[in-house]
Amino acid sequence: MPLDARALRASEAGRDVPHADARVTCDDYEQVMASPDGTDTLLLIESVKPRLRGVSHAVAFVAALLGCIQLALMPARGPQYLADLVFGGSLVLMFGVSATYHRFTWGMDAYRRIQRFDHAAIYILIAGSFTPMATLDTTGDTSLYLLCLMWIAALTGAGLTLLGVHTSRGLRSALYVALGAVATPVMLRLHQVIGGGRVAWLVVGGVLYAVGAVIYARRWPDPIPTVFGYHEIFHLLVVAAAGVHYAVILDIVGSA
């Protein structure tokens, strides 16, 4: 049966800890880690943690690091060059923090601290992804205003998260999607600059992010809870979305 407070107390009392089975959801790991009990529960935590938790983001971190180096070597210069590096840096930050947070087992206090950085890094990625797109839009001042608004909102959200302001999973997902939606006016004009095909792929990336946020909020589907659950699907969609956006930016820079 799903692991609960009784299992936690049993582990701390030195009694046998039940092993995870097909009925244990991958969310049980997060519930155990978020419990107020001490680090004596780490064996229990290991028994419910999905085996592939954090793997995709660990691989994506290496890819993002190489991708950021590639962007640094591209011929773009000026504001666009800096904007591309901001995007690359936000990918490295988010995937690096996420892999560190999800792949390893931490003590309770460390878990809570790293969790804050993990959630805060998502705000930075959203603003970082919008930065090169806003820089490409030279048709007016609206993109600059929206870029400033995006970064103010992202830094505010990240700062509050790091300070420990707690929000529910559903509200956090909604905030991520709403922040990304700030880019809509720029996306509607960007086809004049980079072409409709590239804009379509940017929209595909945005949809992948949004679908991932819904899966994260609903905690479904959860196909193989002890190995590959809903959180792993969410992570893969984030990797796919980031990869699509990176490919578009690299194509634009390479053809300039």
PDB file of C-alpha atoms in Angstrom:
ATOM      1  CA  MET A   1       0.000   0.000   0.000  1.00  0.00           C
ATOM      2  CA  PRO A   2       1.185   3.607  -0.439  1.00  0.00           C
ATOM      3  CA  LEU A   3       3.723   4.637   2.157  1.00  0.00           C
ATOM      4  CA  ASP A   4       2.362   6.943   4.821  1.00  0.00           C
ATOM      5  CA  ALA A   5       3.063   8.359   8.253  1.00  0.00           C
ATOM      6  CA  ARG A   6       2.745   4.925   9.856  1.00  0.00           C
ATOM      7  CA  ALA A   7       5.506   3.595   7.643  1.00  0.00           C
ATOM      8  CA  LEU A   8       7.628   6.594   8.556  1.00  0.00           C
ATOM      9  CA  ARG A   9       7.163   5.899  12.252  1.00  0.00           C
ATOM     10  CA  ALA A  10       7.926   2.231  11.696  1.00  0.00           C
ATOM     11  CA  SER A  11      11.199   3.070   9.951  1.00  0.00           C
ATOM     12  CA  GLU A  12      12.242   5.403  12.728  1.00  0.00           C
ATOM     13  CA  ALA A  13      11.391   2.762  15.334  1.00  0.00           C
ATOM     14  CA  GLY A  14      13.705   0.307  13.625  1.00  0.00           C
ATOM     15  CA  ARG A  15      10.975  -1.965  12.255  1.00  0.00           C
ATOM     16  CA  ASP A  16      10.926  -3.294   8.714  1.00  0.00           C
ATOM     17  CA  VAL A  17      10.193  -0.757   6.008  1.00  0.00           C
ATOM     18  CA  PRO A  18       7.834  -1.943   3.239  1.00  0.00           C
ATOM     19  CA  HIS A  19       9.348  -1.954  -0.193  1.00  0.00           C
ATOM     20  CA  ALA A  20       7.778   0.077  -2.988  1.00  0.00           C
ATOM     21  CA  ASP A  21       5.432  -1.866  -5.206  1.00  0.00           C
ATOM     22  CA  ALA A  22       3.284  -1.170  -8.238  1.00  0.00           C
ATOM     23  CA  ARG A  23       0.723   0.670  -6.129  1.00  0.00           C
ATOM     24  CA  VAL A  24       3.173   3.227  -4.809  1.00  0.00           C
ATOM     25  CA  THR A  25       2.910   6.451  -6.768  1.00  0.00           C
ATOM     26  CA  CYS A  26       5.992   8.465  -7.644  1.00  0.00           C
ATOM     27  CA  ASP A  27       4.462  11.301  -5.641  1.00  0.00           C
ATOM     28  CA  ASP A  28       4.951   9.257  -2.451  1.00  0.00           C
ATOM     29  CA  TYR A  29       8.643  10.149  -2.666  1.00  0.00           C
ATOM     30  CA  GLU A  30       7.852  13.859  -2.526  1.00  0.00           C
ATOM     31  CA  GLN A  31       5.375  13.338   0.311  1.00  0.00           C
ATOM     32  CA  VAL A  32       7.961  11.478   2.358  1.00  0.00           C
ATOM     33  CA  MET A  33      10.638  14.097   1.703  1.00  0.00           C
ATOM     34  CA  ALA A  34       8.241  16.874   2.647  1.00  0.00           C
ATOM     35  CA  SER A  35       7.362  15.221   5.945  1.00  0.00           C
ATOM     36  CA  PRO A  36       8.530  16.823   9.206  1.00  0.00           C
ATOM     37  CA  ASP A  37      10.371  13.672  10.311  1.00  0.00           C
ATOM     38  CA  GLY A  38      14.134  13.392  10.519  1.00  0.00           C
ATOM     39  CA  THR A  39      16.741  11.892   8.264  1.00  0.00           C
ATOM     40  CA  ASP A  40      16.194   8.386   9.694  1.00  0.00           C
ATOM     41  CA  THR A  41      13.603   8.033   6.939  1.00  0.00           C
ATOM     42  CA  LEU A  42      16.200   8.078   4.126  1.00  0.00           C
ATOM     43  CA  LEU A  43      16.028   4.308   3.592  1.00  0.00           C
ATOM     44  CA  LEU A  44      12.293   4.627   3.232  1.00  0.00           C
ATOM     45  CA  ILE A  45      12.749   7.479   0.792  1.00  0.00           C
ATOM     46  CA  GLU A  46      15.054   5.361  -1.356  1.00  0.00           C
ATOM     47  CA  SER A  47      12.436   2.597  -1.419  1.00  0.00           C
ATOM     48  CA  VAL A  48       9.824   4.815  -3.109  1.00  0.00           C
ATOM     49  CA  LYS A  49      11.947   7.112  -5.278  1.00  0.00           C
ATOM     50  CA  PRO A  50      11.349   6.325  -8.988  1.00  0.00           C
ATOM     51  CA  ARG A  51      14.556   4.851 -10.367  1.00  0.00           C
ATOM     52  CA  LEU A  52      14.666   7.211 -13.348  1.00  0.00           C
ATOM     53  CA  ARG A  53      13.968  10.349 -11.313  1.00  0.00           C
ATOM     54  CA  GLY A  54      16.242  13.142 -12.565  1.00  0.00           C
ATOM     55  CA  VAL A  55      17.999  11.105 -15.274  1.00  0.00           C
ATOM     56  CA  SER A  56      16.577  13.068 -18.211  1.00  0.00           C
ATOM     57  CA  HIS A  57      17.539  16.399 -16.667  1.00  0.00           C
ATOM     58  CA  ALA A  58      21.043  15.150 -15.839  1.00  0.00           C
ATOM     59  CA  VAL A  59      21.529  14.299 -19.528  1.00  0.00           C
ATOM     60  CA  ALA A  60      19.890  17.590 -20.527  1.00  0.00           C
ATOM     61  CA  PHE A  61      22.267  19.517 -18.261  1.00  0.00           C
ATOM     62  CA  VAL A  62      25.279  18.181 -20.171  1.00  0.00           C
ATOM     63  CA  ALA A  63      23.563  18.946 -23.483  1.00  0.00           C
ATOM     64  CA  ALA A  64      22.651  22.459 -22.295  1.00  0.00           C
ATOM     65  CA  LEU A  65      26.223  23.118 -21.233  1.00  0.00           C
ATOM     66  CA  LEU A  66      27.516  22.097 -24.655  1.00  0.00           C
ATOM     67  CA  GLY A  67      24.722  24.065 -26.299  1.00  0.00           C
ATOM     68  CA  CYS A  68      25.604  27.195 -24.354  1.00  0.00           C
ATOM     69  CA  ILE A  69      29.225  26.871 -25.478  1.00  0.00           C
ATOM     70  CA  GLN A  70      27.987  26.500 -29.053  1.00  0.00           C
ATOM     71  CA  LEU A  71      25.948  29.709 -28.725  1.00  0.00           C
ATOM     72  CA  ALA A  72      28.999  31.503 -27.343  1.00  0.00           C
ATOM     73  CA  LEU A  73      30.961  30.513 -30.463  1.00  0.00           C
ATOM     74  CA  MET A  74      28.299  31.689 -32.914  1.00  0.00           C
ATOM     75  CA  PRO A  75      28.925  34.848 -34.974  1.00  0.00           C
ATOM     76  CA  ALA A  76      26.058  36.890 -33.462  1.00  0.00           C
ATOM     77  CA  ARG A  77      27.171  40.038 -31.642  1.00  0.00           C
ATOM     78  CA  GLY A  78      25.649  42.864 -29.648  1.00  0.00           C
ATOM     79  CA  PRO A  79      22.331  42.559 -27.775  1.00  0.00           C
ATOM     80  CA  GLN A  80      21.317  39.409 -29.655  1.00  0.00           C
ATOM     81  CA  TYR A  81      24.538  37.654 -28.655  1.00  0.00           C
ATOM     82  CA  LEU A  82      23.975  38.506 -24.987  1.00  0.00           C
ATOM     83  CA  ALA A  83      20.324  37.468 -25.222  1.00  0.00           C
ATOM     84  CA  ASP A  84      21.287  34.091 -26.683  1.00  0.00           C
ATOM     85  CA  LEU A  85      23.767  33.532 -23.851  1.00  0.00           C
ATOM     86  CA  VAL A  86      21.106  34.442 -21.282  1.00  0.00           C
ATOM     87  CA  PHE A  87      18.913  31.765 -22.820  1.00  0.00           C
ATOM     88  CA  GLY A  88      21.721  29.215 -22.808  1.00  0.00           C
ATOM     89  CA  GLY A  89      22.659  30.098 -19.239  1.00  0.00           C
ATOM     90  CA  SER A  90      19.055  29.707 -18.061  1.00  0.00           C
ATOM     91  CA  LEU A  91      18.977  26.204 -19.566  1.00  0.00           C
ATOM     92  CA  VAL A  92      22.205  25.240 -17.814  1.00  0.00           C
ATOM     93  CA  LEU A  93      20.935  26.641 -14.509  1.00  0.00           C
ATOM     94  CA  MET A  94      17.527  24.975 -14.603  1.00  0.00           C
ATOM     95  CA  PHE A  95      18.685  21.544 -15.747  1.00  0.00           C
ATOM     96  CA  GLY A  96      21.702  21.595 -13.427  1.00  0.00           C
ATOM     97  CA  VAL A  97      19.656  22.465 -10.343  1.00  0.00           C
ATOM     98  CA  SER A  98      16.898  20.027 -11.302  1.00  0.00           C
ATOM     99  CA  ALA A  99      19.318  17.144 -11.838  1.00  0.00           C
ATOM    100  CA  THR A 100      21.061  17.886  -8.529  1.00  0.00           C
ATOM    101  CA  TYR A 101      17.739  18.058  -6.716  1.00  0.00           C
ATOM    102  CA  HIS A 102      16.031  15.029  -8.233  1.00  0.00           C
ATOM    103  CA  ARG A 103      18.853  12.594  -8.924  1.00  0.00           C
ATOM    104  CA  PHE A 104      20.350  12.410  -5.437  1.00  0.00           C
ATOM    105  CA  THR A 105      18.910  11.644  -2.034  1.00  0.00           C
ATOM    106  CA  TRP A 106      19.215  14.497   0.428  1.00  0.00           C
ATOM    107  CA  GLY A 107      18.596  15.040   4.089  1.00  0.00           C
ATOM    108  CA  MET A 108      15.350  16.801   4.912  1.00  0.00           C
ATOM    109  CA  ASP A 109      16.785  20.289   5.427  1.00  0.00           C
ATOM    110  CA  ALA A 110      18.946  20.113   2.294  1.00  0.00           C
ATOM    111  CA  TYR A 111      16.002  18.759   0.327  1.00  0.00           C
ATOM    112  CA  ARG A 112      13.829  21.740   1.224  1.00  0.00           C
ATOM    113  CA  ARG A 113      16.560  24.257   0.382  1.00  0.00           C
ATOM    114  CA  ILE A 114      17.378  22.681  -2.984  1.00  0.00           C
ATOM    115  CA  GLN A 115      13.677  22.355  -3.760  1.00  0.00           C
ATOM    116  CA  ARG A 116      13.369  26.137  -3.508  1.00  0.00           C
ATOM    117  CA  PHE A 117      16.223  26.595  -5.997  1.00  0.00           C
ATOM    118  CA  ASP A 118      14.619  24.044  -8.316  1.00  0.00           C
ATOM    119  CA  HIS A 119      11.292  25.874  -8.387  1.00  0.00           C
ATOM    120  CA  ALA A 120      12.976  29.278  -8.642  1.00  0.00           C
ATOM    121  CA  ALA A 121      15.081  28.153 -11.615  1.00  0.00           C
ATOM    122  CA  ILE A 122      11.917  27.491 -13.631  1.00  0.00           C
ATOM    123  CA  TYR A 123      11.007  31.184 -13.412  1.00  0.00           C
ATOM    124  CA  ILE A 124      14.487  32.053 -14.689  1.00  0.00           C
ATOM    125  CA  LEU A 125      14.182  29.602 -17.583  1.00  0.00           C
ATOM    126  CA  ILE A 126      10.858  31.116 -18.692  1.00  0.00           C
ATOM    127  CA  ALA A 127      12.301  34.632 -18.754  1.00  0.00           C
ATOM    128  CA  GLY A 128      15.566  33.402 -20.251  1.00  0.00           C
ATOM    129  CA  SER A 129      13.718  31.637 -23.082  1.00  0.00           C
ATOM    130  CA  PHE A 130      11.790  34.801 -23.900  1.00  0.00           C
ATOM    131  CA  THR A 131      14.883  37.038 -23.928  1.00  0.00           C
ATOM    132  CA  PRO A 132      16.282  36.143 -27.398  1.00  0.00           C
ATOM    133  CA  MET A 133      12.782  36.218 -28.898  1.00  0.00           C
ATOM    134  CA  ALA A 134      12.120  39.706 -27.544  1.00  0.00           C
ATOM    135  CA  THR A 135      15.492  40.862 -28.837  1.00  0.00           C
ATOM    136  CA  LEU A 136      14.656  39.578 -32.321  1.00  0.00           C
ATOM    137  CA  ASP A 137      11.448  41.607 -32.409  1.00  0.00           C
ATOM    138  CA  THR A 138      12.553  45.013 -33.682  1.00  0.00           C
ATOM    139  CA  THR A 139       9.116  46.141 -34.885  1.00  0.00           C
ATOM    140  CA  GLY A 140       8.444  48.359 -31.859  1.00  0.00           C
ATOM    141  CA  ASP A 141       9.048  49.052 -28.176  1.00  0.00           C
ATOM    142  CA  THR A 142       6.422  46.584 -26.944  1.00  0.00           C
ATOM    143  CA  SER A 143       8.882  43.703 -26.842  1.00  0.00           C
ATOM    144  CA  LEU A 144      11.253  45.679 -24.601  1.00  0.00           C
ATOM    145  CA  TYR A 145       8.453  46.540 -22.181  1.00  0.00           C
ATOM    146  CA  LEU A 146       7.278  42.933 -22.092  1.00  0.00           C
ATOM    147  CA  LEU A 147      10.829  41.697 -21.593  1.00  0.00           C
ATOM    148  CA  CYS A 148      11.244  43.998 -18.585  1.00  0.00           C
ATOM    149  CA  LEU A 149       7.868  42.861 -17.237  1.00  0.00           C
ATOM    150  CA  MET A 150       8.807  39.224 -17.744  1.00  0.00           C
ATOM    151  CA  TRP A 151      12.093  39.555 -15.866  1.00  0.00           C
ATOM    152  CA  ILE A 152      10.546  41.580 -13.035  1.00  0.00           C
ATOM    153  CA  ALA A 153       7.852  38.923 -12.602  1.00  0.00           C
ATOM    154  CA  ALA A 154      10.339  36.052 -12.919  1.00  0.00           C
ATOM    155  CA  LEU A 155      12.806  37.521 -10.422  1.00  0.00           C
ATOM    156  CA  THR A 156       9.953  38.292  -8.035  1.00  0.00           C
ATOM    157  CA  GLY A 157       8.631  34.744  -8.281  1.00  0.00           C
ATOM    158  CA  ALA A 158      12.110  33.273  -7.888  1.00  0.00           C
ATOM    159  CA  GLY A 159      12.918  35.557  -4.960  1.00  0.00           C
ATOM    160  CA  LEU A 160       9.712  34.724  -3.096  1.00  0.00           C
ATOM    161  CA  THR A 161      10.330  31.031  -3.718  1.00  0.00           C
ATOM    162  CA  LEU A 162      13.865  31.236  -2.337  1.00  0.00           C
ATOM    163  CA  LEU A 163      12.522  33.050   0.719  1.00  0.00           C
ATOM    164  CA  GLY A 164      10.258  30.089   1.398  1.00  0.00           C
ATOM    165  CA  VAL A 165       6.890  31.485   0.299  1.00  0.00           C
ATOM    166  CA  HIS A 166       4.894  28.326  -0.363  1.00  0.00           C
ATOM    167  CA  THR A 167       2.346  27.853  -3.141  1.00  0.00           C
ATOM    168  CA  SER A 168       0.361  24.803  -4.111  1.00  0.00           C
ATOM    169  CA  ARG A 169       1.436  22.629  -7.014  1.00  0.00           C
ATOM    170  CA  GLY A 170      -1.554  23.735  -9.086  1.00  0.00           C
ATOM    171  CA  LEU A 171      -1.023  27.446  -8.443  1.00  0.00           C
ATOM    172  CA  ARG A 172       2.691  27.156  -9.177  1.00  0.00           C
ATOM    173  CA  SER A 173       1.961  25.453 -12.506  1.00  0.00           C
ATOM    174  CA  ALA A 174      -0.592  28.131 -13.376  1.00  0.00           C
ATOM    175  CA  LEU A 175       1.921  30.884 -12.585  1.00  0.00           C
ATOM    176  CA  TYR A 176       4.514  29.290 -14.865  1.00  0.00           C
ATOM    177  CA  VAL A 177       2.033  29.097 -17.751  1.00  0.00           C
ATOM    178  CA  ALA A 178       0.769  32.646 -17.135  1.00  0.00           C
ATOM    179  CA  LEU A 179       4.315  34.003 -17.117  1.00  0.00           C
ATOM    180  CA  GLY A 180       5.051  32.259 -20.402  1.00  0.00           C
ATOM    181  CA  ALA A 181       1.877  33.724 -21.895  1.00  0.00           C
ATOM    182  CA  VAL A 182       3.394  37.218 -21.545  1.00  0.00           C
ATOM    183  CA  ALA A 183       5.339  36.375 -24.713  1.00  0.00           C
ATOM    184  CA  THR A 184       2.155  36.087 -26.816  1.00  0.00           C
ATOM    185  CA  PRO A 185       2.133  39.639 -28.311  1.00  0.00           C
ATOM    186  CA  VAL A 186       5.737  39.244 -29.439  1.00  0.00           C
ATOM    187  CA  MET A 187       5.062  35.802 -30.894  1.00  0.00           C
ATOM    188  CA  LEU A 188       2.208  37.234 -32.953  1.00  0.00           C
ATOM    189  CA  ARG A 189       4.602  39.686 -34.650  1.00  0.00           C
ATOM    190  CA  LEU A 190       7.741  37.583 -34.767  1.00  0.00           C
ATOM    191  CA  HIS A 191       6.773  35.852 -38.026  1.00  0.00           C
ATOM    192  CA  GLN A 192       7.616  39.117 -39.809  1.00  0.00           C
ATOM    193  CA  VAL A 193      11.211  38.769 -38.620  1.00  0.00           C
ATOM    194  CA  ILE A 194      12.051  35.065 -38.497  1.00  0.00           C
ATOM    195  CA  GLY A 195       9.319  33.503 -40.641  1.00  0.00           C
ATOM    196  CA  GLY A 196       6.155  31.576 -39.875  1.00  0.00           C
ATOM    197  CA  GLY A 197       7.843  28.169 -39.757  1.00  0.00           C
ATOM    198  CA  ARG A 198      10.189  29.107 -36.954  1.00  0.00           C
ATOM    199  CA  VAL A 199       7.400  30.784 -35.019  1.00  0.00           C
ATOM    200  CA  ALA A 200       5.334  27.609 -35.363  1.00  0.00           C
ATOM    201  CA  TRP A 201       8.145  25.597 -33.780  1.00  0.00           C
ATOM    202  CA  LEU A 202       8.426  28.127 -30.954  1.00  0.00           C
ATOM    203  CA  VAL A 203       4.701  27.658 -30.354  1.00  0.00           C
ATOM    204  CA  VAL A 204       5.193  23.872 -30.343  1.00  0.00           C
ATOM    205  CA  GLY A 205       7.798  24.327 -27.617  1.00  0.00           C
ATOM    206  CA  GLY A 206       5.417  26.476 -25.609  1.00  0.00           C
ATOM    207  CA  VAL A 207       2.661  23.881 -25.928  1.00  0.00           C
ATOM    208  CA  LEU A 208       5.028  21.157 -24.700  1.00  0.00           C
ATOM    209  CA  TYR A 209       5.853  23.268 -21.647  1.00  0.00           C
ATOM    210  CA  ALA A 210       2.136  23.861 -20.984  1.00  0.00           C
ATOM    211  CA  VAL A 211       1.222  20.178 -21.331  1.00  0.00           C
ATOM    212  CA  GLY A 212       4.046  19.314 -18.956  1.00  0.00           C
ATOM    213  CA  ALA A 213       2.739  21.835 -16.428  1.00  0.00           C
ATOM    214  CA  VAL A 214      -0.730  20.257 -16.585  1.00  0.00           C
ATOM    215  CA  ILE A 215       0.699  16.764 -16.043  1.00  0.00           C
ATOM    216  CA  TYR A 216       2.769  18.072 -13.134  1.00  0.00           C
ATOM    217  CA  ALA A 217      -0.283  19.720 -11.555  1.00  0.00           C
ATOM    218  CA  ARG A 218      -2.627  16.736 -12.067  1.00  0.00           C
ATOM    219  CA  ARG A 219       0.018  14.083 -11.273  1.00  0.00           C
ATOM    220  CA  TRP A 220      -1.268  12.009 -14.177  1.00  0.00           C
ATOM    221  CA  PRO A 221      -0.529   9.915 -16.157  1.00  0.00           C
ATOM    222  CA  ASP A 222       1.682   7.912 -13.803  1.00  0.00           C
ATOM    223  CA  PRO A 223       2.588   4.871 -15.945  1.00  0.00           C
ATOM    224  CA  ILE A 224       5.297   2.960 -13.996  1.00  0.00           C
ATOM    225  CA  PRO A 225       5.362   4.617 -10.565  1.00  0.00           C
ATOM    226  CA  THR A 226       8.469   2.921  -9.182  1.00  0.00           C
ATOM    227  CA  VAL A 227      10.505   3.549 -12.335  1.00  0.00           C
ATOM    228  CA  PHE A 228       8.987   6.202 -14.598  1.00  0.00           C
ATOM    229  CA  GLY A 229       6.073   8.202 -13.226  1.00  0.00           C
ATOM    230  CA  TYR A 230       4.220  11.403 -14.024  1.00  0.00           C
ATOM    231  CA  HIS A 231       7.144  13.535 -12.873  1.00  0.00           C
ATOM    232  CA  GLU A 232       9.440  11.843 -15.371  1.00  0.00           C
ATOM    233  CA  ILE A 233       6.932  12.548 -18.166  1.00  0.00           C
ATOM    234  CA  PHE A 234       6.890  16.187 -17.073  1.00  0.00           C
ATOM    235  CA  HIS A 235      10.684  16.276 -17.158  1.00  0.00           C
ATOM    236  CA  LEU A 236      10.829  14.777 -20.653  1.00  0.00           C
ATOM    237  CA  LEU A 237       8.364  17.352 -21.956  1.00  0.00           C
ATOM    238  CA  VAL A 238      10.508  20.144 -20.471  1.00  0.00           C
ATOM    239  CA  VAL A 239      13.580  18.676 -22.190  1.00  0.00           C
ATOM    240  CA  ALA A 240      11.702  18.423 -25.498  1.00  0.00           C
ATOM    241  CA  ALA A 241      10.369  21.990 -25.252  1.00  0.00           C
ATOM    242  CA  ALA A 242      13.766  23.426 -24.362  1.00  0.00           C
ATOM    243  CA  GLY A 243      15.358  21.465 -27.200  1.00  0.00           C
ATOM    244  CA  VAL A 244      12.858  22.836 -29.717  1.00  0.00           C
ATOM    245  CA  HIS A 245      13.460  26.423 -28.591  1.00  0.00           C
ATOM    246  CA  TYR A 246      17.220  25.932 -28.638  1.00  0.00           C
ATOM    247  CA  ALA A 247      17.103  24.478 -32.166  1.00  0.00           C
ATOM    248  CA  VAL A 248      15.117  27.489 -33.412  1.00  0.00           C
ATOM    249  CA  ILE A 249      17.505  29.996 -31.816  1.00  0.00           C
ATOM    250  CA  LEU A 250      20.525  28.135 -33.192  1.00  0.00           C
ATOM    251  CA  ASP A 251      18.953  28.084 -36.666  1.00  0.00           C
ATOM    252  CA  ILE A 252      18.290  31.829 -36.535  1.00  0.00           C
ATOM    253  CA  VAL A 253      21.787  32.661 -35.336  1.00  0.00           C
ATOM    254  CA  GLY A 254      23.391  30.299 -37.846  1.00  0.00           C
ATOM    255  CA  SER A 255      21.568  31.844 -40.782  1.00  0.00           C
ATOM    256  CA  ALA A 256      22.251  35.461 -39.784  1.00  0.00           C
TER     257      ALA A 256
END
